[in-house]
Amino acid sequence: DDTIDITFRGSAGQSFGAFLPRGINLRLFGDANDYVGKGLSGGVIAVRPDESAQFVAEHNVIAGNVIGYGATSGAIHLRGVIGERFGVRNSGATLVCEGSGDHALEYMTGGAAVILGPTGRNVGAGMSGGFGYVLDLDPALVNAEMIDIGPLTAETAGTVHAILAQHTELMCAAVAGALLADWPAAADRFSVLAPRDYVQVLETTRQAQAAGADVDEAI
């Protein structure tokens, strides 16, 4: 990790950091178009407004649509709002934004996604794996066909706290920093989106391993 660290300034086009492997960090002071981190494979991408920007980051768009499409590992941190289909088909990366458009977390199969702001409609459609953590979620915007909505547990609260700490360090992010300063009270504002079958498989696996049983047979 952190073998190569590159800082960019300005506006990135399509697919900034696509297929980025582990060991490389890309930091962008500016904004980006669609498909940031497409196929991300272990690297870290951080996009934030320029230091001289006069607008409030969490109220403005920092990147386009389909962020983290098909990502397998690594992390994407976005200080600001992004477009539609955030995290679609993410299978293992950690993704953070401060607001999203429609269809967030669509067809996710793994990984984690944290949304620190409002969402559009149809959150979690076709989501079969991974976990979504959304601040001040409006349940009416969630597609609950395959997922359940619940509060943070002690374990998931620790996960979210760690992600927010990294987001704050990379982004100098005011939103995440304020939440950490008000923790654990802020934890009550988060909702967890968890695919039902995925949770059952994880729990069955845990029980089988604890009992020394065959995991595949138990599932």
JSON list of C-alpha atoms in Angstrom, two decimals:
[
{"chain": "A", "resi": 1, "resn": "ASP", "atom": "CA", "xyz": [0.00, 0.00, 0.00]},
{"chain": "A", "resi": 2, "resn": "ASP", "atom": "CA", "xyz": [1.02, 3.63, -0.66]},
{"chain": "A", "resi": 3, "resn": "THR", "atom": "CA", "xyz": [3.88, 2.66, -3.01]},
{"chain": "A", "resi": 4, "resn": "ILE", "atom": "CA", "xyz": [2.79, 5.24, -5.60]},
{"chain": "A", "resi": 5, "resn": "ASP", "atom": "CA", "xyz": [0.91, 8.42, -4.65]},
{"chain": "A", "resi": 6, "resn": "ILE", "atom": "CA", "xyz": [-0.13, 10.88, -7.38]},
{"chain": "A", "resi": 7, "resn": "THR", "atom": "CA", "xyz": [-1.95, 14.19, -6.97]},
{"chain": "A", "resi": 8, "resn": "PHE", "atom": "CA", "xyz": [-3.93, 15.71, -9.86]},
{"chain": "A", "resi": 9, "resn": "ARG", "atom": "CA", "xyz": [-5.58, 19.13, -10.18]},
{"chain": "A", "resi": 10, "resn": "GLY", "atom": "CA", "xyz": [-8.42, 20.07, -12.49]},
{"chain": "A", "resi": 11, "resn": "SER", "atom": "CA", "xyz": [-11.25, 18.16, -14.16]},
{"chain": "A", "resi": 12, "resn": "ALA", "atom": "CA", "xyz": [-10.92, 14.46, -14.92]},
{"chain": "A", "resi": 13, "resn": "GLY", "atom": "CA", "xyz": [-12.71, 12.87, -17.86]},
{"chain": "A", "resi": 14, "resn": "GLN", "atom": "CA", "xyz": [-14.40, 9.48, -18.05]},
{"chain": "A", "resi": 15, "resn": "SER", "atom": "CA", "xyz": [-13.16, 6.52, -15.99]},
{"chain": "A", "resi": 16, "resn": "PHE", "atom": "CA", "xyz": [-10.62, 8.28, -13.78]},
{"chain": "A", "resi": 17, "resn": "GLY", "atom": "CA", "xyz": [-8.63, 5.54, -12.02]},
{"chain": "A", "resi": 18, "resn": "ALA", "atom": "CA", "xyz": [-10.25, 2.67, -13.91]},
{"chain": "A", "resi": 19, "resn": "PHE", "atom": "CA", "xyz": [-8.88, -0.76, -12.90]},
{"chain": "A", "resi": 20, "resn": "LEU", "atom": "CA", "xyz": [-6.46, 0.90, -10.47]},
{"chain": "A", "resi": 21, "resn": "PRO", "atom": "CA", "xyz": [-4.40, -1.83, -8.72]},
{"chain": "A", "resi": 22, "resn": "ARG", "atom": "CA", "xyz": [-3.32, -2.05, -5.12]},
{"chain": "A", "resi": 23, "resn": "GLY", "atom": "CA", "xyz": [-0.39, 0.13, -4.12]},
{"chain": "A", "resi": 24, "resn": "ILE", "atom": "CA", "xyz": [-1.44, 3.24, -6.06]},
{"chain": "A", "resi": 25, "resn": "ASN", "atom": "CA", "xyz": [-3.25, 6.25, -4.61]},
{"chain": "A", "resi": 26, "resn": "LEU", "atom": "CA", "xyz": [-4.82, 8.87, -6.90]},
{"chain": "A", "resi": 27, "resn": "ARG", "atom": "CA", "xyz": [-5.82, 12.19, -5.34]},
{"chain": "A", "resi": 28, "resn": "LEU", "atom": "CA", "xyz": [-7.78, 14.67, -7.42]},
{"chain": "A", "resi": 29, "resn": "PHE", "atom": "CA", "xyz": [-8.38, 18.29, -6.38]},
{"chain": "A", "resi": 30, "resn": "GLY", "atom": "CA", "xyz": [-11.18, 19.34, -8.72]},
{"chain": "A", "resi": 31, "resn": "ASP", "atom": "CA", "xyz": [-13.98, 17.20, -10.13]},
{"chain": "A", "resi": 32, "resn": "ALA", "atom": "CA", "xyz": [-14.53, 14.11, -12.27]},
{"chain": "A", "resi": 33, "resn": "ASN", "atom": "CA", "xyz": [-16.88, 12.73, -14.89]},
{"chain": "A", "resi": 34, "resn": "ASP", "atom": "CA", "xyz": [-18.61, 9.31, -14.98]},
{"chain": "A", "resi": 35, "resn": "TYR", "atom": "CA", "xyz": [-17.17, 5.90, -14.07]},
{"chain": "A", "resi": 36, "resn": "VAL", "atom": "CA", "xyz": [-14.63, 6.98, -11.44]},
{"chain": "A", "resi": 37, "resn": "GLY", "atom": "CA", "xyz": [-12.88, 3.82, -10.24]},
{"chain": "A", "resi": 38, "resn": "LYS", "atom": "CA", "xyz": [-14.50, 1.49, -12.77]},
{"chain": "A", "resi": 39, "resn": "GLY", "atom": "CA", "xyz": [-13.16, -1.99, -12.06]},
{"chain": "A", "resi": 40, "resn": "LEU", "atom": "CA", "xyz": [-11.11, -0.69, -9.13]},
{"chain": "A", "resi": 41, "resn": "SER", "atom": "CA", "xyz": [-8.70, -3.48, -8.11]},
{"chain": "A", "resi": 42, "resn": "GLY", "atom": "CA", "xyz": [-7.18, -2.45, -4.81]},
{"chain": "A", "resi": 43, "resn": "GLY", "atom": "CA", "xyz": [-6.07, 1.14, -5.30]},
{"chain": "A", "resi": 44, "resn": "VAL", "atom": "CA", "xyz": [-7.35, 4.24, -3.48]},
{"chain": "A", "resi": 45, "resn": "ILE", "atom": "CA", "xyz": [-9.06, 7.17, -5.22]},
{"chain": "A", "resi": 46, "resn": "ALA", "atom": "CA", "xyz": [-9.85, 10.44, -3.43]},
{"chain": "A", "resi": 47, "resn": "VAL", "atom": "CA", "xyz": [-11.69, 13.30, -5.17]},
{"chain": "A", "resi": 48, "resn": "ARG", "atom": "CA", "xyz": [-12.35, 16.60, -3.44]},
{"chain": "A", "resi": 49, "resn": "PRO", "atom": "CA", "xyz": [-12.89, 20.25, -4.49]},
{"chain": "A", "resi": 50, "resn": "ASP", "atom": "CA", "xyz": [-9.91, 22.51, -4.96]},
{"chain": "A", "resi": 51, "resn": "GLU", "atom": "CA", "xyz": [-8.80, 24.28, -1.78]},
{"chain": "A", "resi": 52, "resn": "SER", "atom": "CA", "xyz": [-9.80, 27.63, -3.28]},
{"chain": "A", "resi": 53, "resn": "ALA", "atom": "CA", "xyz": [-13.37, 26.53, -4.09]},
{"chain": "A", "resi": 54, "resn": "GLN", "atom": "CA", "xyz": [-15.94, 28.84, -2.49]},
{"chain": "A", "resi": 55, "resn": "PHE", "atom": "CA", "xyz": [-18.88, 26.40, -2.49]},
{"chain": "A", "resi": 56, "resn": "VAL", "atom": "CA", "xyz": [-19.92, 23.93, 0.23]},
{"chain": "A", "resi": 57, "resn": "ALA", "atom": "CA", "xyz": [-18.68, 20.51, -0.90]},
{"chain": "A", "resi": 58, "resn": "GLU", "atom": "CA", "xyz": [-21.55, 18.42, 0.49]},
{"chain": "A", "resi": 59, "resn": "HIS", "atom": "CA", "xyz": [-24.10, 20.54, -1.37]},
{"chain": "A", "resi": 60, "resn": "ASN", "atom": "CA", "xyz": [-22.47, 20.30, -4.78]},
{"chain": "A", "resi": 61, "resn": "VAL", "atom": "CA", "xyz": [-21.65, 17.61, -7.36]},
{"chain": "A", "resi": 62, "resn": "ILE", "atom": "CA", "xyz": [-18.05, 16.35, -7.36]},
{"chain": "A", "resi": 63, "resn": "ALA", "atom": "CA", "xyz": [-18.35, 13.41, -9.80]},
{"chain": "A", "resi": 64, "resn": "GLY", "atom": "CA", "xyz": [-20.72, 11.90, -12.34]},
{"chain": "A", "resi": 65, "resn": "ASN", "atom": "CA", "xyz": [-22.65, 8.65, -12.69]},
{"chain": "A", "resi": 66, "resn": "VAL", "atom": "CA", "xyz": [-21.79, 4.97, -12.15]},
{"chain": "A", "resi": 67, "resn": "ILE", "atom": "CA", "xyz": [-19.00, 5.45, -9.61]},
{"chain": "A", "resi": 68, "resn": "GLY", "atom": "CA", "xyz": [-17.13, 2.26, -8.67]},
{"chain": "A", "resi": 69, "resn": "TYR", "atom": "CA", "xyz": [-18.77, 0.14, -11.35]},
{"chain": "A", "resi": 70, "resn": "GLY", "atom": "CA", "xyz": [-17.62, -3.46, -10.94]},
{"chain": "A", "resi": 71, "resn": "ALA", "atom": "CA", "xyz": [-15.00, -2.57, -8.33]},
{"chain": "A", "resi": 72, "resn": "THR", "atom": "CA", "xyz": [-13.44, -5.60, -6.62]},
{"chain": "A", "resi": 73, "resn": "SER", "atom": "CA", "xyz": [-11.27, -4.06, -3.88]},
{"chain": "A", "resi": 74, "resn": "GLY", "atom": "CA", "xyz": [-9.74, -0.79, -2.77]},
{"chain": "A", "resi": 75, "resn": "ALA", "atom": "CA", "xyz": [-11.49, 2.45, -1.81]},
{"chain": "A", "resi": 76, "resn": "ILE", "atom": "CA", "xyz": [-13.09, 5.51, -3.40]},
{"chain": "A", "resi": 77, "resn": "HIS", "atom": "CA", "xyz": [-13.63, 8.64, -1.29]},
{"chain": "A", "resi": 78, "resn": "LEU", "atom": "CA", "xyz": [-15.66, 11.48, -2.79]},
{"chain": "A", "resi": 79, "resn": "ARG", "atom": "CA", "xyz": [-16.09, 14.76, -0.94]},
{"chain": "A", "resi": 80, "resn": "GLY", "atom": "CA", "xyz": [-19.36, 15.92, -2.42]},
{"chain": "A", "resi": 81, "resn": "VAL", "atom": "CA", "xyz": [-22.50, 14.68, -4.16]},
{"chain": "A", "resi": 82, "resn": "ILE", "atom": "CA", "xyz": [-22.39, 12.26, -7.10]},
{"chain": "A", "resi": 83, "resn": "GLY", "atom": "CA", "xyz": [-24.81, 11.16, -9.81]},
{"chain": "A", "resi": 84, "resn": "GLU", "atom": "CA", "xyz": [-26.83, 8.02, -10.43]},
{"chain": "A", "resi": 85, "resn": "ARG", "atom": "CA", "xyz": [-25.96, 4.34, -9.90]},
{"chain": "A", "resi": 86, "resn": "PHE", "atom": "CA", "xyz": [-23.37, 4.83, -7.18]},
{"chain": "A", "resi": 87, "resn": "GLY", "atom": "CA", "xyz": [-21.59, 1.53, -6.51]},
{"chain": "A", "resi": 88, "resn": "VAL", "atom": "CA", "xyz": [-23.41, -0.48, -9.16]},
{"chain": "A", "resi": 89, "resn": "ARG", "atom": "CA", "xyz": [-22.01, -4.05, -9.25]},
{"chain": "A", "resi": 90, "resn": "ASN", "atom": "CA", "xyz": [-19.45, -3.27, -6.57]},
{"chain": "A", "resi": 91, "resn": "SER", "atom": "CA", "xyz": [-18.15, -6.60, -5.31]},
{"chain": "A", "resi": 92, "resn": "GLY", "atom": "CA", "xyz": [-15.53, -5.71, -2.73]},
{"chain": "A", "resi": 93, "resn": "ALA", "atom": "CA", "xyz": [-14.45, -2.07, -2.58]},
{"chain": "A", "resi": 94, "resn": "THR", "atom": "CA", "xyz": [-15.25, 0.57, 0.05]},
{"chain": "A", "resi": 95, "resn": "LEU", "atom": "CA", "xyz": [-17.05, 3.58, -1.43]},
{"chain": "A", "resi": 96, "resn": "VAL", "atom": "CA", "xyz": [-17.92, 6.89, 0.22]},
{"chain": "A", "resi": 97, "resn": "CYS", "atom": "CA", "xyz": [-19.85, 9.91, -1.05]},
{"chain": "A", "resi": 98, "resn": "GLU", "atom": "CA", "xyz": [-21.80, 12.78, 0.52]},
{"chain": "A", "resi": 99, "resn": "GLY", "atom": "CA", "xyz": [-25.05, 12.33, -1.41]},
{"chain": "A", "resi": 100, "resn": "SER", "atom": "CA", "xyz": [-26.16, 10.37, -4.47]},
{"chain": "A", "resi": 101, "resn": "GLY", "atom": "CA", "xyz": [-28.71, 10.22, -7.26]},
{"chain": "A", "resi": 102, "resn": "ASP", "atom": "CA", "xyz": [-31.12, 7.42, -8.18]},
{"chain": "A", "resi": 103, "resn": "HIS", "atom": "CA", "xyz": [-30.34, 3.68, -8.09]},
{"chain": "A", "resi": 104, "resn": "ALA", "atom": "CA", "xyz": [-27.48, 3.80, -5.58]},
{"chain": "A", "resi": 105, "resn": "LEU", "atom": "CA", "xyz": [-25.99, 0.40, -4.61]},
{"chain": "A", "resi": 106, "resn": "GLU", "atom": "CA", "xyz": [-27.67, -1.24, -7.57]},
{"chain": "A", "resi": 107, "resn": "TYR", "atom": "CA", "xyz": [-26.68, -4.92, -8.06]},
{"chain": "A", "resi": 108, "resn": "MET", "atom": "CA", "xyz": [-23.97, -4.77, -5.39]},
{"chain": "A", "resi": 109, "resn": "THR", "atom": "CA", "xyz": [-22.56, -8.20, -4.53]},
{"chain": "A", "resi": 110, "resn": "GLY", "atom": "CA", "xyz": [-19.98, -7.26, -1.89]},
{"chain": "A", "resi": 111, "resn": "GLY", "atom": "CA", "xyz": [-17.98, -4.50, -0.28]},
{"chain": "A", "resi": 112, "resn": "ALA", "atom": "CA", "xyz": [-19.32, -1.50, 1.60]},
{"chain": "A", "resi": 113, "resn": "ALA", "atom": "CA", "xyz": [-20.84, 1.81, 0.56]},
{"chain": "A", "resi": 114, "resn": "VAL", "atom": "CA", "xyz": [-21.33, 4.82, 2.82]},
{"chain": "A", "resi": 115, "resn": "ILE", "atom": "CA", "xyz": [-23.62, 7.69, 1.78]},
{"chain": "A", "resi": 116, "resn": "LEU", "atom": "CA", "xyz": [-23.35, 10.78, 3.98]},
{"chain": "A", "resi": 117, "resn": "GLY", "atom": "CA", "xyz": [-26.24, 12.71, 2.48]},
{"chain": "A", "resi": 118, "resn": "PRO", "atom": "CA", "xyz": [-29.54, 12.46, 0.62]},
{"chain": "A", "resi": 119, "resn": "THR", "atom": "CA", "xyz": [-30.16, 9.71, -1.93]},
{"chain": "A", "resi": 120, "resn": "GLY", "atom": "CA", "xyz": [-32.37, 9.43, -4.97]},
{"chain": "A", "resi": 121, "resn": "ARG", "atom": "CA", "xyz": [-35.00, 6.72, -5.41]},
{"chain": "A", "resi": 122, "resn": "ASN", "atom": "CA", "xyz": [-34.59, 2.96, -5.84]},
{"chain": "A", "resi": 123, "resn": "VAL", "atom": "CA", "xyz": [-31.68, 2.49, -3.43]},
{"chain": "A", "resi": 124, "resn": "GLY", "atom": "CA", "xyz": [-30.45, -1.11, -3.27]},
{"chain": "A", "resi": 125, "resn": "ALA", "atom": "CA", "xyz": [-32.28, -2.51, -6.29]},
{"chain": "A", "resi": 126, "resn": "GLY", "atom": "CA", "xyz": [-30.99, -6.02, -7.02]},
{"chain": "A", "resi": 127, "resn": "MET", "atom": "CA", "xyz": [-28.46, -5.78, -4.17]},
{"chain": "A", "resi": 128, "resn": "SER", "atom": "CA", "xyz": [-27.42, -9.31, -3.26]},
{"chain": "A", "resi": 129, "resn": "GLY", "atom": "CA", "xyz": [-24.25, -8.74, -1.21]},
{"chain": "A", "resi": 130, "resn": "GLY", "atom": "CA", "xyz": [-22.23, -6.23, 0.71]},
{"chain": "A", "resi": 131, "resn": "PHE", "atom": "CA", "xyz": [-23.59, -3.58, 3.05]},
{"chain": "A", "resi": 132, "resn": "GLY", "atom": "CA", "xyz": [-24.84, -0.03, 2.60]},
{"chain": "A", "resi": 133, "resn": "TYR", "atom": "CA", "xyz": [-24.61, 2.55, 5.37]},
{"chain": "A", "resi": 134, "resn": "VAL", "atom": "CA", "xyz": [-26.76, 5.63, 4.77]},
{"chain": "A", "resi": 135, "resn": "LEU", "atom": "CA", "xyz": [-27.03, 8.74, 6.93]},
{"chain": "A", "resi": 136, "resn": "ASP", "atom": "CA", "xyz": [-30.58, 9.97, 7.65]},
{"chain": "A", "resi": 137, "resn": "LEU", "atom": "CA", "xyz": [-32.08, 7.47, 5.20]},
{"chain": "A", "resi": 138, "resn": "ASP", "atom": "CA", "xyz": [-35.57, 7.97, 3.80]},
{"chain": "A", "resi": 139, "resn": "PRO", "atom": "CA", "xyz": [-36.93, 4.37, 3.79]},
{"chain": "A", "resi": 140, "resn": "ALA", "atom": "CA", "xyz": [-39.46, 5.29, 1.10]},
{"chain": "A", "resi": 141, "resn": "LEU", "atom": "CA", "xyz": [-36.58, 5.61, -1.38]},
{"chain": "A", "resi": 142, "resn": "VAL", "atom": "CA", "xyz": [-35.31, 2.05, -0.77]},
{"chain": "A", "resi": 143, "resn": "ASN", "atom": "CA", "xyz": [-36.10, -0.92, -3.02]},
{"chain": "A", "resi": 144, "resn": "ALA", "atom": "CA", "xyz": [-36.71, -3.47, -0.26]},
{"chain": "A", "resi": 145, "resn": "GLU", "atom": "CA", "xyz": [-37.35, -6.49, -2.48]},
{"chain": "A", "resi": 146, "resn": "MET", "atom": "CA", "xyz": [-34.06, -8.17, -1.50]},
{"chain": "A", "resi": 147, "resn": "ILE", "atom": "CA", "xyz": [-32.76, -6.14, 1.45]},
{"chain": "A", "resi": 148, "resn": "ASP", "atom": "CA", "xyz": [-33.66, -5.26, 5.02]},
{"chain": "A", "resi": 149, "resn": "ILE", "atom": "CA", "xyz": [-33.11, -1.93, 6.76]},
{"chain": "A", "resi": 150, "resn": "GLY", "atom": "CA", "xyz": [-31.79, -1.83, 10.31]},
{"chain": "A", "resi": 151, "resn": "PRO", "atom": "CA", "xyz": [-29.71, 0.22, 12.73]},
{"chain": "A", "resi": 152, "resn": "LEU", "atom": "CA", "xyz": [-25.97, -0.02, 13.25]},
{"chain": "A", "resi": 153, "resn": "THR", "atom": "CA", "xyz": [-24.83, -2.79, 15.56]},
{"chain": "A", "resi": 154, "resn": "ALA", "atom": "CA", "xyz": [-21.71, -2.56, 17.70]},
{"chain": "A", "resi": 155, "resn": "GLU", "atom": "CA", "xyz": [-19.75, -4.31, 14.94]},
{"chain": "A", "resi": 156, "resn": "THR", "atom": "CA", "xyz": [-21.09, -2.26, 12.04]},
{"chain": "A", "resi": 157, "resn": "ALA", "atom": "CA", "xyz": [-20.72, 0.97, 14.05]},
{"chain": "A", "resi": 158, "resn": "GLY", "atom": "CA", "xyz": [-17.02, 0.18, 14.34]},
{"chain": "A", "resi": 159, "resn": "THR", "atom": "CA", "xyz": [-16.83, -0.39, 10.59]},
{"chain": "A", "resi": 160, "resn": "VAL", "atom": "CA", "xyz": [-18.52, 2.91, 9.77]},
{"chain": "A", "resi": 161, "resn": "HIS", "atom": "CA", "xyz": [-16.39, 4.79, 12.31]},
{"chain": "A", "resi": 162, "resn": "ALA", "atom": "CA", "xyz": [-13.21, 3.48, 10.68]},
{"chain": "A", "resi": 163, "resn": "ILE", "atom": "CA", "xyz": [-14.43, 4.42, 7.19]},
{"chain": "A", "resi": 164, "resn": "LEU", "atom": "CA", "xyz": [-15.34, 7.93, 8.36]},
{"chain": "A", "resi": 165, "resn": "ALA", "atom": "CA", "xyz": [-11.93, 8.34, 9.96]},
{"chain": "A", "resi": 166, "resn": "GLN", "atom": "CA", "xyz": [-10.21, 7.46, 6.69]},
{"chain": "A", "resi": 167, "resn": "HIS", "atom": "CA", "xyz": [-12.57, 9.74, 4.75]},
{"chain": "A", "resi": 168, "resn": "THR", "atom": "CA", "xyz": [-11.75, 12.62, 7.10]},
{"chain": "A", "resi": 169, "resn": "GLU", "atom": "CA", "xyz": [-8.01, 12.02, 6.83]},
{"chain": "A", "resi": 170, "resn": "LEU", "atom": "CA", "xyz": [-8.02, 11.86, 3.02]},
{"chain": "A", "resi": 171, "resn": "MET", "atom": "CA", "xyz": [-10.58, 14.57, 2.36]},
{"chain": "A", "resi": 172, "resn": "CYS", "atom": "CA", "xyz": [-10.39, 17.02, 5.28]},
{"chain": "A", "resi": 173, "resn": "ALA", "atom": "CA", "xyz": [-14.11, 16.30, 5.14]},
{"chain": "A", "resi": 174, "resn": "ALA", "atom": "CA", "xyz": [-16.29, 18.49, 7.34]},
{"chain": "A", "resi": 175, "resn": "VAL", "atom": "CA", "xyz": [-19.32, 16.16, 7.24]},
{"chain": "A", "resi": 176, "resn": "ALA", "atom": "CA", "xyz": [-17.43, 13.05, 8.35]},
{"chain": "A", "resi": 177, "resn": "GLY", "atom": "CA", "xyz": [-15.44, 15.05, 10.88]},
{"chain": "A", "resi": 178, "resn": "ALA", "atom": "CA", "xyz": [-18.60, 16.41, 12.51]},
{"chain": "A", "resi": 179, "resn": "LEU", "atom": "CA", "xyz": [-20.08, 12.92, 12.74]},
{"chain": "A", "resi": 180, "resn": "LEU", "atom": "CA", "xyz": [-16.94, 11.57, 14.40]},
{"chain": "A", "resi": 181, "resn": "ALA", "atom": "CA", "xyz": [-16.94, 14.47, 16.85]},
{"chain": "A", "resi": 182, "resn": "ASP", "atom": "CA", "xyz": [-20.52, 13.57, 17.85]},
{"chain": "A", "resi": 183, "resn": "TRP", "atom": "CA", "xyz": [-19.95, 9.78, 17.99]},
{"chain": "A", "resi": 184, "resn": "PRO", "atom": "CA", "xyz": [-21.65, 7.58, 19.24]},
{"chain": "A", "resi": 185, "resn": "ALA", "atom": "CA", "xyz": [-24.76, 9.78, 19.04]},
{"chain": "A", "resi": 186, "resn": "ALA", "atom": "CA", "xyz": [-24.20, 10.15, 15.28]},
{"chain": "A", "resi": 187, "resn": "ALA", "atom": "CA", "xyz": [-24.25, 6.37, 14.89]},
{"chain": "A", "resi": 188, "resn": "ASP", "atom": "CA", "xyz": [-28.00, 6.42, 15.60]},
{"chain": "A", "resi": 189, "resn": "ARG", "atom": "CA", "xyz": [-28.54, 8.43, 12.40]},
{"chain": "A", "resi": 190, "resn": "PHE", "atom": "CA", "xyz": [-27.21, 5.64, 10.17]},
{"chain": "A", "resi": 191, "resn": "SER", "atom": "CA", "xyz": [-29.25, 2.86, 8.61]},
{"chain": "A", "resi": 192, "resn": "VAL", "atom": "CA", "xyz": [-27.77, -0.43, 7.41]},
{"chain": "A", "resi": 193, "resn": "LEU", "atom": "CA", "xyz": [-28.97, -1.91, 4.12]},
{"chain": "A", "resi": 194, "resn": "ALA", "atom": "CA", "xyz": [-28.31, -5.65, 4.21]},
{"chain": "A", "resi": 195, "resn": "PRO", "atom": "CA", "xyz": [-29.38, -8.29, 1.64]},
{"chain": "A", "resi": 196, "resn": "ARG", "atom": "CA", "xyz": [-31.40, -10.98, 3.46]},
{"chain": "A", "resi": 197, "resn": "ASP", "atom": "CA", "xyz": [-29.88, -14.05, 1.79]},
{"chain": "A", "resi": 198, "resn": "TYR", "atom": "CA", "xyz": [-26.36, -12.62, 2.09]},
{"chain": "A", "resi": 199, "resn": "VAL", "atom": "CA", "xyz": [-26.79, -12.13, 5.84]},
{"chain": "A", "resi": 200, "resn": "GLN", "atom": "CA", "xyz": [-28.15, -15.67, 6.22]},
{"chain": "A", "resi": 201, "resn": "VAL", "atom": "CA", "xyz": [-25.14, -17.10, 4.37]},
{"chain": "A", "resi": 202, "resn": "LEU", "atom": "CA", "xyz": [-22.70, -15.13, 6.54]},
{"chain": "A", "resi": 203, "resn": "GLU", "atom": "CA", "xyz": [-24.41, -16.28, 9.74]},
{"chain": "A", "resi": 204, "resn": "THR", "atom": "CA", "xyz": [-24.60, -19.90, 8.59]},
{"chain": "A", "resi": 205, "resn": "THR", "atom": "CA", "xyz": [-20.91, -19.78, 7.69]},
{"chain": "A", "resi": 206, "resn": "ARG", "atom": "CA", "xyz": [-20.03, -18.35, 11.09]},
{"chain": "A", "resi": 207, "resn": "GLN", "atom": "CA", "xyz": [-22.01, -21.04, 12.91]},
{"chain": "A", "resi": 208, "resn": "ALA", "atom": "CA", "xyz": [-20.53, -23.85, 10.81]},
{"chain": "A", "resi": 209, "resn": "GLN", "atom": "CA", "xyz": [-16.98, -22.63, 11.37]},
{"chain": "A", "resi": 210, "resn": "ALA", "atom": "CA", "xyz": [-17.58, -22.33, 15.11]},
{"chain": "A", "resi": 211, "resn": "ALA", "atom": "CA", "xyz": [-18.93, -25.89, 15.21]},
{"chain": "A", "resi": 212, "resn": "GLY", "atom": "CA", "xyz": [-16.17, -27.28, 12.98]},
{"chain": "A", "resi": 213, "resn": "ALA", "atom": "CA", "xyz": [-18.75, -28.33, 10.39]},
{"chain": "A", "resi": 214, "resn": "ASP", "atom": "CA", "xyz": [-18.50, -28.28, 6.60]},
{"chain": "A", "resi": 215, "resn": "VAL", "atom": "CA", "xyz": [-19.40, -24.74, 5.48]},
{"chain": "A", "resi": 216, "resn": "ASP", "atom": "CA", "xyz": [-20.66, -25.68, 2.00]},
{"chain": "A", "resi": 217, "resn": "GLU", "atom": "CA", "xyz": [-22.90, -28.38, 3.41]},
{"chain": "A", "resi": 218, "resn": "ALA", "atom": "CA", "xyz": [-24.27, -26.05, 6.05]},
{"chain": "A", "resi": 219, "resn": "ILE", "atom": "CA", "xyz": [-25.11, -23.39, 3.49]}
]
